mmCIF file of C-alpha atoms in Angstrom:
data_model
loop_
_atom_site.group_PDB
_atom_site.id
_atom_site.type_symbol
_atom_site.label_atom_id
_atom_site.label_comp_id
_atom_site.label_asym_id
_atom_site.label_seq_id
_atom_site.Cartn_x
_atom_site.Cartn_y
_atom_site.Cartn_z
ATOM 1 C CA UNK W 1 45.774 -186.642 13.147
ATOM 2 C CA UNK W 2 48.816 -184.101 14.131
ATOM 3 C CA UNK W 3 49.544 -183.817 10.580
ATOM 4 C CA UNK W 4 45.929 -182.987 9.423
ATOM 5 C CA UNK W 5 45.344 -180.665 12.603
ATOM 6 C CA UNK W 6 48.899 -178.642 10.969
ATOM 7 C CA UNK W 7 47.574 -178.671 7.859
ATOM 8 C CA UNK W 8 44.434 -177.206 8.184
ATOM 9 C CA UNK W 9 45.810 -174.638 10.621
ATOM 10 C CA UNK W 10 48.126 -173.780 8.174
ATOM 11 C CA UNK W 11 45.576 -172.949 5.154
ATOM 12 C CA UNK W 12 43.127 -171.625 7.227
ATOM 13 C CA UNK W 13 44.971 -169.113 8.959
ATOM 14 C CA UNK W 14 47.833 -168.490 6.054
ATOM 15 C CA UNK W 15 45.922 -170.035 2.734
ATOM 16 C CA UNK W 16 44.658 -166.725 1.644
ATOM 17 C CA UNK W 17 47.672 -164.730 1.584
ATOM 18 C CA UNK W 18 48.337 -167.154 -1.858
ATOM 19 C CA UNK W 19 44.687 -167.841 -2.596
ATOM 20 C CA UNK W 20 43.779 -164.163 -2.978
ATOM 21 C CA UNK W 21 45.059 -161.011 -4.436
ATOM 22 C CA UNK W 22 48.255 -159.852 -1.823
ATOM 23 C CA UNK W 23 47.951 -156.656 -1.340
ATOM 24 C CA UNK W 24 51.330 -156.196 0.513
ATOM 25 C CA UNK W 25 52.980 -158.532 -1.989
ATOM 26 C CA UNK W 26 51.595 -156.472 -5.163
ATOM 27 C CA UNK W 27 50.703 -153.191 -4.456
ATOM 28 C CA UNK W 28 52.121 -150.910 -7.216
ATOM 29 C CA UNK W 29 55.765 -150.220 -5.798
ATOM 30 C CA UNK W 30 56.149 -153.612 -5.690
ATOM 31 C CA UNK W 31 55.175 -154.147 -8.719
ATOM 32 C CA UNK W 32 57.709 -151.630 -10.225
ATOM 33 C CA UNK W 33 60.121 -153.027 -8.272
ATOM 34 C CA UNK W 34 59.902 -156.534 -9.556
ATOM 35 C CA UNK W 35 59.407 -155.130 -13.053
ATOM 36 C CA UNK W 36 62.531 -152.824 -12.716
ATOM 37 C CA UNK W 37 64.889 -156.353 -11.646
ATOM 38 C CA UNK W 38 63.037 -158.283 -14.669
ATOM 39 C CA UNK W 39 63.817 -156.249 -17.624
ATOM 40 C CA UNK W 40 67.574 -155.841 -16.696
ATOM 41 C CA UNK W 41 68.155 -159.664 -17.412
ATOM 42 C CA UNK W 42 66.982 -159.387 -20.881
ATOM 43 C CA UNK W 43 63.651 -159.260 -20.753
ATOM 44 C CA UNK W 44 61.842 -157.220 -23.853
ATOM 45 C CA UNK W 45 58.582 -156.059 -21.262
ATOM 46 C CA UNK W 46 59.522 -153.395 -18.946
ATOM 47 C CA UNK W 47 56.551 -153.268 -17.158
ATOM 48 C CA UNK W 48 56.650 -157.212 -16.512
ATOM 49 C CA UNK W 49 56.412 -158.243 -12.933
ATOM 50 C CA UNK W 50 55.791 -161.788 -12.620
ATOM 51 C CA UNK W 51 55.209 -165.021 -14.533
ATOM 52 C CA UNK W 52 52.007 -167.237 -14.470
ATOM 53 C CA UNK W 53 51.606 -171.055 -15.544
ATOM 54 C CA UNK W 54 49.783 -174.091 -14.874
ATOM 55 C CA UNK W 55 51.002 -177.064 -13.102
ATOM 56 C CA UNK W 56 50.091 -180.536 -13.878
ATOM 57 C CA UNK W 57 50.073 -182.377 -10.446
ATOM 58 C CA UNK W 58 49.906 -186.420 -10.702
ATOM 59 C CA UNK W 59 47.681 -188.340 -8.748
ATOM 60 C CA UNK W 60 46.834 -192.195 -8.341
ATOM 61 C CA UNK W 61 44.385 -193.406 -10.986
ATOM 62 C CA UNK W 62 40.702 -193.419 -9.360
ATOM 63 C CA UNK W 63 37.956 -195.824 -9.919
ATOM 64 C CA UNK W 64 35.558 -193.318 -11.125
ATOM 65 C CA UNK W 65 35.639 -190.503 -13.414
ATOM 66 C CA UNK W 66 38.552 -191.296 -15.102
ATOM 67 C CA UNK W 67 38.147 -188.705 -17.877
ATOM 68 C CA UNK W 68 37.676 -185.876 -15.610
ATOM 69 C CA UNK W 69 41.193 -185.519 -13.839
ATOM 70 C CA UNK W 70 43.006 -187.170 -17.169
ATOM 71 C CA UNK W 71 45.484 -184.753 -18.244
ATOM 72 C CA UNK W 72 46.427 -186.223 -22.136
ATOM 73 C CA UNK W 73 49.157 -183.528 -22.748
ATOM 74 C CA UNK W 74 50.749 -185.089 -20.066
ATOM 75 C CA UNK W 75 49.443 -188.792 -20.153
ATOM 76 C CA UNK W 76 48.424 -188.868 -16.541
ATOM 77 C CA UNK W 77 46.098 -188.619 -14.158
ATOM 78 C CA UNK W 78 45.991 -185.198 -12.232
ATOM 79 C CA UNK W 79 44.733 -182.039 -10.886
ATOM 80 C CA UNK W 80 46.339 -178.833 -11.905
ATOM 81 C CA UNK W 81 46.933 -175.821 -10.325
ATOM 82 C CA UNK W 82 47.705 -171.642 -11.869
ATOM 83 C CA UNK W 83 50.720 -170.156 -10.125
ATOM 84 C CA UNK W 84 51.520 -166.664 -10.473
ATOM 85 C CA UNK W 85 55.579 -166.774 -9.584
ATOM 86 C CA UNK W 86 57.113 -162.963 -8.677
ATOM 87 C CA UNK W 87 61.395 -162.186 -9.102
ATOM 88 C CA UNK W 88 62.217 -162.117 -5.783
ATOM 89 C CA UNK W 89 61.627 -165.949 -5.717
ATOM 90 C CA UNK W 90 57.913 -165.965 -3.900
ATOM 91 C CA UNK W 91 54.940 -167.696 -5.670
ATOM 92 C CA UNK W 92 52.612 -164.989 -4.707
ATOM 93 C CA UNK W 93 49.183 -166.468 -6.275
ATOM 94 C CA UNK W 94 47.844 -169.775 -6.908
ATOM 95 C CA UNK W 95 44.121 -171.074 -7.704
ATOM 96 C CA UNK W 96 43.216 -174.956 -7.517
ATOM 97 C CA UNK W 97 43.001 -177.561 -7.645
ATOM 98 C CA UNK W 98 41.154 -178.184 -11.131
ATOM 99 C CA UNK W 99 40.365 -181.111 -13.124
ATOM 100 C CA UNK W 100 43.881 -182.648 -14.625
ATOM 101 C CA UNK W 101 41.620 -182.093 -18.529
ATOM 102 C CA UNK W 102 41.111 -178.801 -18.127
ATOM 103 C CA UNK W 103 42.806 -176.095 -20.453
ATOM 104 C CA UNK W 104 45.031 -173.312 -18.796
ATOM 105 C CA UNK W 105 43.252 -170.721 -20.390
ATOM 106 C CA UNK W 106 39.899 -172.110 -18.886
ATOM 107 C CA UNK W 107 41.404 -172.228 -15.742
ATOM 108 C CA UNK W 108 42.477 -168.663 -15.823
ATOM 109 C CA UNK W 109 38.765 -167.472 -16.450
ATOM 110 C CA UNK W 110 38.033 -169.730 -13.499
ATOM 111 C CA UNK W 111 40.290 -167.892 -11.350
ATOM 112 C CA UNK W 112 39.101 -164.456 -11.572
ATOM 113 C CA UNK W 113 43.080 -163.600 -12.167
ATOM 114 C CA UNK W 114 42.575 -161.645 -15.607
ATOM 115 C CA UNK W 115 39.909 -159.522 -13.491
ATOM 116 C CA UNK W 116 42.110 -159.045 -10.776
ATOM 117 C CA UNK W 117 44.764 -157.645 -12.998
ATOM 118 C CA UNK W 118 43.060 -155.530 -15.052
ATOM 119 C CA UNK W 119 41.885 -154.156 -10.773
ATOM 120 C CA UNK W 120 44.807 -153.816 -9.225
ATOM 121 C CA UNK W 121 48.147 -154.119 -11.819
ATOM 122 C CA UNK W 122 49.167 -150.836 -11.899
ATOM 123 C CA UNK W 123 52.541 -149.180 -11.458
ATOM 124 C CA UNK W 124 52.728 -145.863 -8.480
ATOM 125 C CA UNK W 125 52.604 -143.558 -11.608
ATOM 126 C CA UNK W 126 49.039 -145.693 -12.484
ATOM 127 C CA UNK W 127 50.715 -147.212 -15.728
ATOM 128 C CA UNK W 128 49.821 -150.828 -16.381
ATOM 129 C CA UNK W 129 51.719 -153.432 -15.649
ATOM 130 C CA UNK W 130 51.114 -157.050 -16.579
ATOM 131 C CA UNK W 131 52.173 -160.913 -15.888
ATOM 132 C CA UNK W 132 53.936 -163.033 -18.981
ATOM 133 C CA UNK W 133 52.772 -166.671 -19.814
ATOM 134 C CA UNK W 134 52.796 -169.524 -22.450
ATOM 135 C CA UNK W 135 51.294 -168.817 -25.848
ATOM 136 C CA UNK W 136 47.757 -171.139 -24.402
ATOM 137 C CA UNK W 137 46.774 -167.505 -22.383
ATOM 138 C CA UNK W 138 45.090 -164.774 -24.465
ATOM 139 C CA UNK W 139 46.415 -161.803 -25.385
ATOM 140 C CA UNK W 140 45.277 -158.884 -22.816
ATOM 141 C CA UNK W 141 46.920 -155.977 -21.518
ATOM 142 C CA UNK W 142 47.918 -157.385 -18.178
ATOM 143 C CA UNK W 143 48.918 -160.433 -19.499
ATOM 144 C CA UNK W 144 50.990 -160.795 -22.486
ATOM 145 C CA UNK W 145 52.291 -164.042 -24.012
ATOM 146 C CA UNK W 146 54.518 -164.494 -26.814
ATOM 147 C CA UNK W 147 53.793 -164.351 -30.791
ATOM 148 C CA UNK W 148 52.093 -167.186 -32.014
ATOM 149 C CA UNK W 149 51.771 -166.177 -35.711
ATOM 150 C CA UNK W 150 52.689 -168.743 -38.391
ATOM 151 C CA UNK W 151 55.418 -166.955 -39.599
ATOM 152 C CA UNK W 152 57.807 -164.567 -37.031
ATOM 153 C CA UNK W 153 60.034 -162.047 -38.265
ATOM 154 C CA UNK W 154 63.163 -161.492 -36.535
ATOM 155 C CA UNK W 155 61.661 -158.597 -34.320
ATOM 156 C CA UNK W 156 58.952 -161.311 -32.967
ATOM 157 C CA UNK W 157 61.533 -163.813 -32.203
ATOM 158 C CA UNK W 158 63.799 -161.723 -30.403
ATOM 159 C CA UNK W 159 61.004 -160.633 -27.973
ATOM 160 C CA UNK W 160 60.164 -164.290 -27.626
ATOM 161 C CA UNK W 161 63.880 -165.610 -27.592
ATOM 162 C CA UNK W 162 64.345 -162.694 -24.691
ATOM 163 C CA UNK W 163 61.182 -163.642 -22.489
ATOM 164 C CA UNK W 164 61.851 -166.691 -22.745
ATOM 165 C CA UNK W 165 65.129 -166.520 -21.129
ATOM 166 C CA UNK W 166 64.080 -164.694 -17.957
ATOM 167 C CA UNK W 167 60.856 -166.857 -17.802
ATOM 168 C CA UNK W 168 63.015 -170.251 -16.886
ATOM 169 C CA UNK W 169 64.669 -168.725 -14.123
ATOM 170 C CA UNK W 170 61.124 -168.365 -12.762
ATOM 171 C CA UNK W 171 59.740 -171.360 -13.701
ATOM 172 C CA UNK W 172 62.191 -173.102 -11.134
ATOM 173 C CA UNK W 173 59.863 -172.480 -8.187
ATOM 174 C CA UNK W 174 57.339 -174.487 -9.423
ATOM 175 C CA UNK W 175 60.227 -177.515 -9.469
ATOM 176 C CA UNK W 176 61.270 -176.299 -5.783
ATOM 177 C CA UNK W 177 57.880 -177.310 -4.349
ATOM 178 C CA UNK W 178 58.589 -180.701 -5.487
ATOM 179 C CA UNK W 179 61.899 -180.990 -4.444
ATOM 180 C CA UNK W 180 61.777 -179.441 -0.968
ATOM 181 C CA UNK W 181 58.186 -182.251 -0.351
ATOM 182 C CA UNK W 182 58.757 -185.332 -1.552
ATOM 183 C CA UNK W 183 55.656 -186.496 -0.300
ATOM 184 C CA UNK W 184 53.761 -184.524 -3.033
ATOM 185 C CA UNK W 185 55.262 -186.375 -5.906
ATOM 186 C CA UNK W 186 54.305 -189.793 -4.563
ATOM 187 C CA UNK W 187 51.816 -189.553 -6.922
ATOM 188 C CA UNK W 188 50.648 -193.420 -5.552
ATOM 189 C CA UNK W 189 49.806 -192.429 -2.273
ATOM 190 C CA UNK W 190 47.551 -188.998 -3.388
ATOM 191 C CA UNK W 191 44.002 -190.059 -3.731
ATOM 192 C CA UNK W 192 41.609 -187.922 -4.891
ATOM 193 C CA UNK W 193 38.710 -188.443 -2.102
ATOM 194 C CA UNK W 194 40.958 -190.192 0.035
ATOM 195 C CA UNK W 195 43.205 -187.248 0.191
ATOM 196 C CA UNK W 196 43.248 -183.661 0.333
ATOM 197 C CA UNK W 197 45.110 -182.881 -2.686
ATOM 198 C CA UNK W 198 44.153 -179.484 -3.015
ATOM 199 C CA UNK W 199 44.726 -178.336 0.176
ATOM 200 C CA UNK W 200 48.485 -180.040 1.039
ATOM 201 C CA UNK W 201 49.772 -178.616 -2.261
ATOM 202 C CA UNK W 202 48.239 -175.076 -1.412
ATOM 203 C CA UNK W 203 49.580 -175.560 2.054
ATOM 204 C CA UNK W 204 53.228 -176.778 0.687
ATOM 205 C CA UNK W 205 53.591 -173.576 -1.509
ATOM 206 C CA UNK W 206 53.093 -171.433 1.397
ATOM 207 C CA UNK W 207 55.502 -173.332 3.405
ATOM 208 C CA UNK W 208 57.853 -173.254 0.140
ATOM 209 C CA UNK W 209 57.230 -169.266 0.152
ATOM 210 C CA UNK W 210 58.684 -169.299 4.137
ATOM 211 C CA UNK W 211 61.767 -171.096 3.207
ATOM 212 C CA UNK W 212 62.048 -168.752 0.411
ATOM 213 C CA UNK W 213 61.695 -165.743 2.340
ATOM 214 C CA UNK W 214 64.695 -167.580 4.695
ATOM 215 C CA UNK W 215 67.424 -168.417 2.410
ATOM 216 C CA UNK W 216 66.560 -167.125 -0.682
ATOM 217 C CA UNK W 217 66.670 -169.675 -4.077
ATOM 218 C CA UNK W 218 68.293 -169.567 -7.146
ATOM 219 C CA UNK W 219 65.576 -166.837 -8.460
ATOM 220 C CA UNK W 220 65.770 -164.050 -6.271
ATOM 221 C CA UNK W 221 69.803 -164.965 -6.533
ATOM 222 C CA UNK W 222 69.569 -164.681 -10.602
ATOM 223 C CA UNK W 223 67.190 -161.427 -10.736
ATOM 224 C CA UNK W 224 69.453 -159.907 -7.234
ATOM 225 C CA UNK W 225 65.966 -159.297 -5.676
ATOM 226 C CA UNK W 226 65.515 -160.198 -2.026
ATOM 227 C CA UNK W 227 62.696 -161.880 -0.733
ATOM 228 C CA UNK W 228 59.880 -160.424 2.152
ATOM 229 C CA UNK W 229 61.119 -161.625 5.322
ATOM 230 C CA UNK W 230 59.301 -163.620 7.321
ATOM 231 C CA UNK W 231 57.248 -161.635 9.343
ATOM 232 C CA UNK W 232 56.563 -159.610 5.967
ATOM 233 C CA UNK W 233 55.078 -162.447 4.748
ATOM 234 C CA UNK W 234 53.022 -163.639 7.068
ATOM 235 C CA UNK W 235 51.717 -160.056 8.323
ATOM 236 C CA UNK W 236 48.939 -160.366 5.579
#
């Protein structure tokens, strides 16, 4: 009962500071800012401020509706959640949970992201400036991905080869969620309408984010970007 009294305090009071757009974590300078450590490392985008991908939580196999949280890319049952993941080592956006079937690119029109971007993604100067994902997201101005044709020239595989590179120093944060809460990866014990999936993953990324803005992780170490303190963080 403690536990479930935390939790709910937790994402009720601090949920939407991930849930929604942050306005303190991505108003333009900060988006130049993260842009400006990003394409330093390598990266072929200069105006690339962040990294978004899908998740693929597992959960224990329910009696009903088997088809509906069945993930068969990964061969497991699950909900999945988008993360938007920022340079300094903060995963400033996430949307879910969503049926473990259901296509990341789906999930992004679910979201309302792509709309938010196309809102708010702009640099101080009003240039735009856009998020980099897997080659499943469509092409848009705010959200680039890399080539996909058939056959790539040496040009398209040096962007790719590049973003690439910076992108896996990002995609650790989704790993540090798991590793900081066990719990979460007892896949056994999550059950989907015995449980509040949603809600303690939601609830262990913001918790993740306050370590983060702590001691720092390998990301904002690797990109030399420091992360909000705490009361930054939570003063949204």
């Amino acid at each position: 009962m403690v536990n479930n009294k935390v939790l709910d305090f937790i994402y009720d009071t601090h949920g939407r500071g991930i849930k929604e757009w942050n306005h303190d974590l991505l108003r333009p300078a900060s988006l130049q800012t993260y842009a400006d450590a990003v394409y330093p490392k390598g990266a072929a985008l200069e105006n690339c401020f962040g990294f978004v991908d899908g998740t693929v939580r597992p959960i224990a196999r329910p009696d009903e509706n088997q088809r509906v949280v069945y993930n068969g890319h990964k061969r497991v049952h699950a909900l999945k959640f988008q993360s938007v993941a920022l340079p300094n080592g903060i995963i400033a956006n996430m949307y879910g949970p969503v049926e473990g079937k259901k296509h990341d690119a789906s999930i992004l029109g679910d979201s309302g992201l792509l709309q938010q971007l196309q809102w708010y993604a702009r640099s101080p100067a009003g240039h735009p400036m856009c998020i980099y994902g897997d080659p499943v997201y469509p092409l848009r101005v705010q959200l680039q991905a890399p080539f996909r044709n058939v056959v790539l020239t040496p040009q398209m595989q040096a962007f790719n080869s590049s973003m690439s590179s910076v992108r896996s120093f990002v995609e650790w944060l989704f790993g540090d969620i798991v590793n900081y809460f066990k719990f979460i990866d007892f896949k056994k014990n999550l059950k989907n309408g015995l449980s509040n999936i949603g809600k303690l993953y939601i609830v262990c990324a913001v918790l993740q984010n306050a370590l983060t803005c702590l001691y720092g992780n390998l990301t904002s170490e690797f990109f030399d970007l420091h992360p909000p303190t705490l009361q930054e963080y939570f003063a949204w």
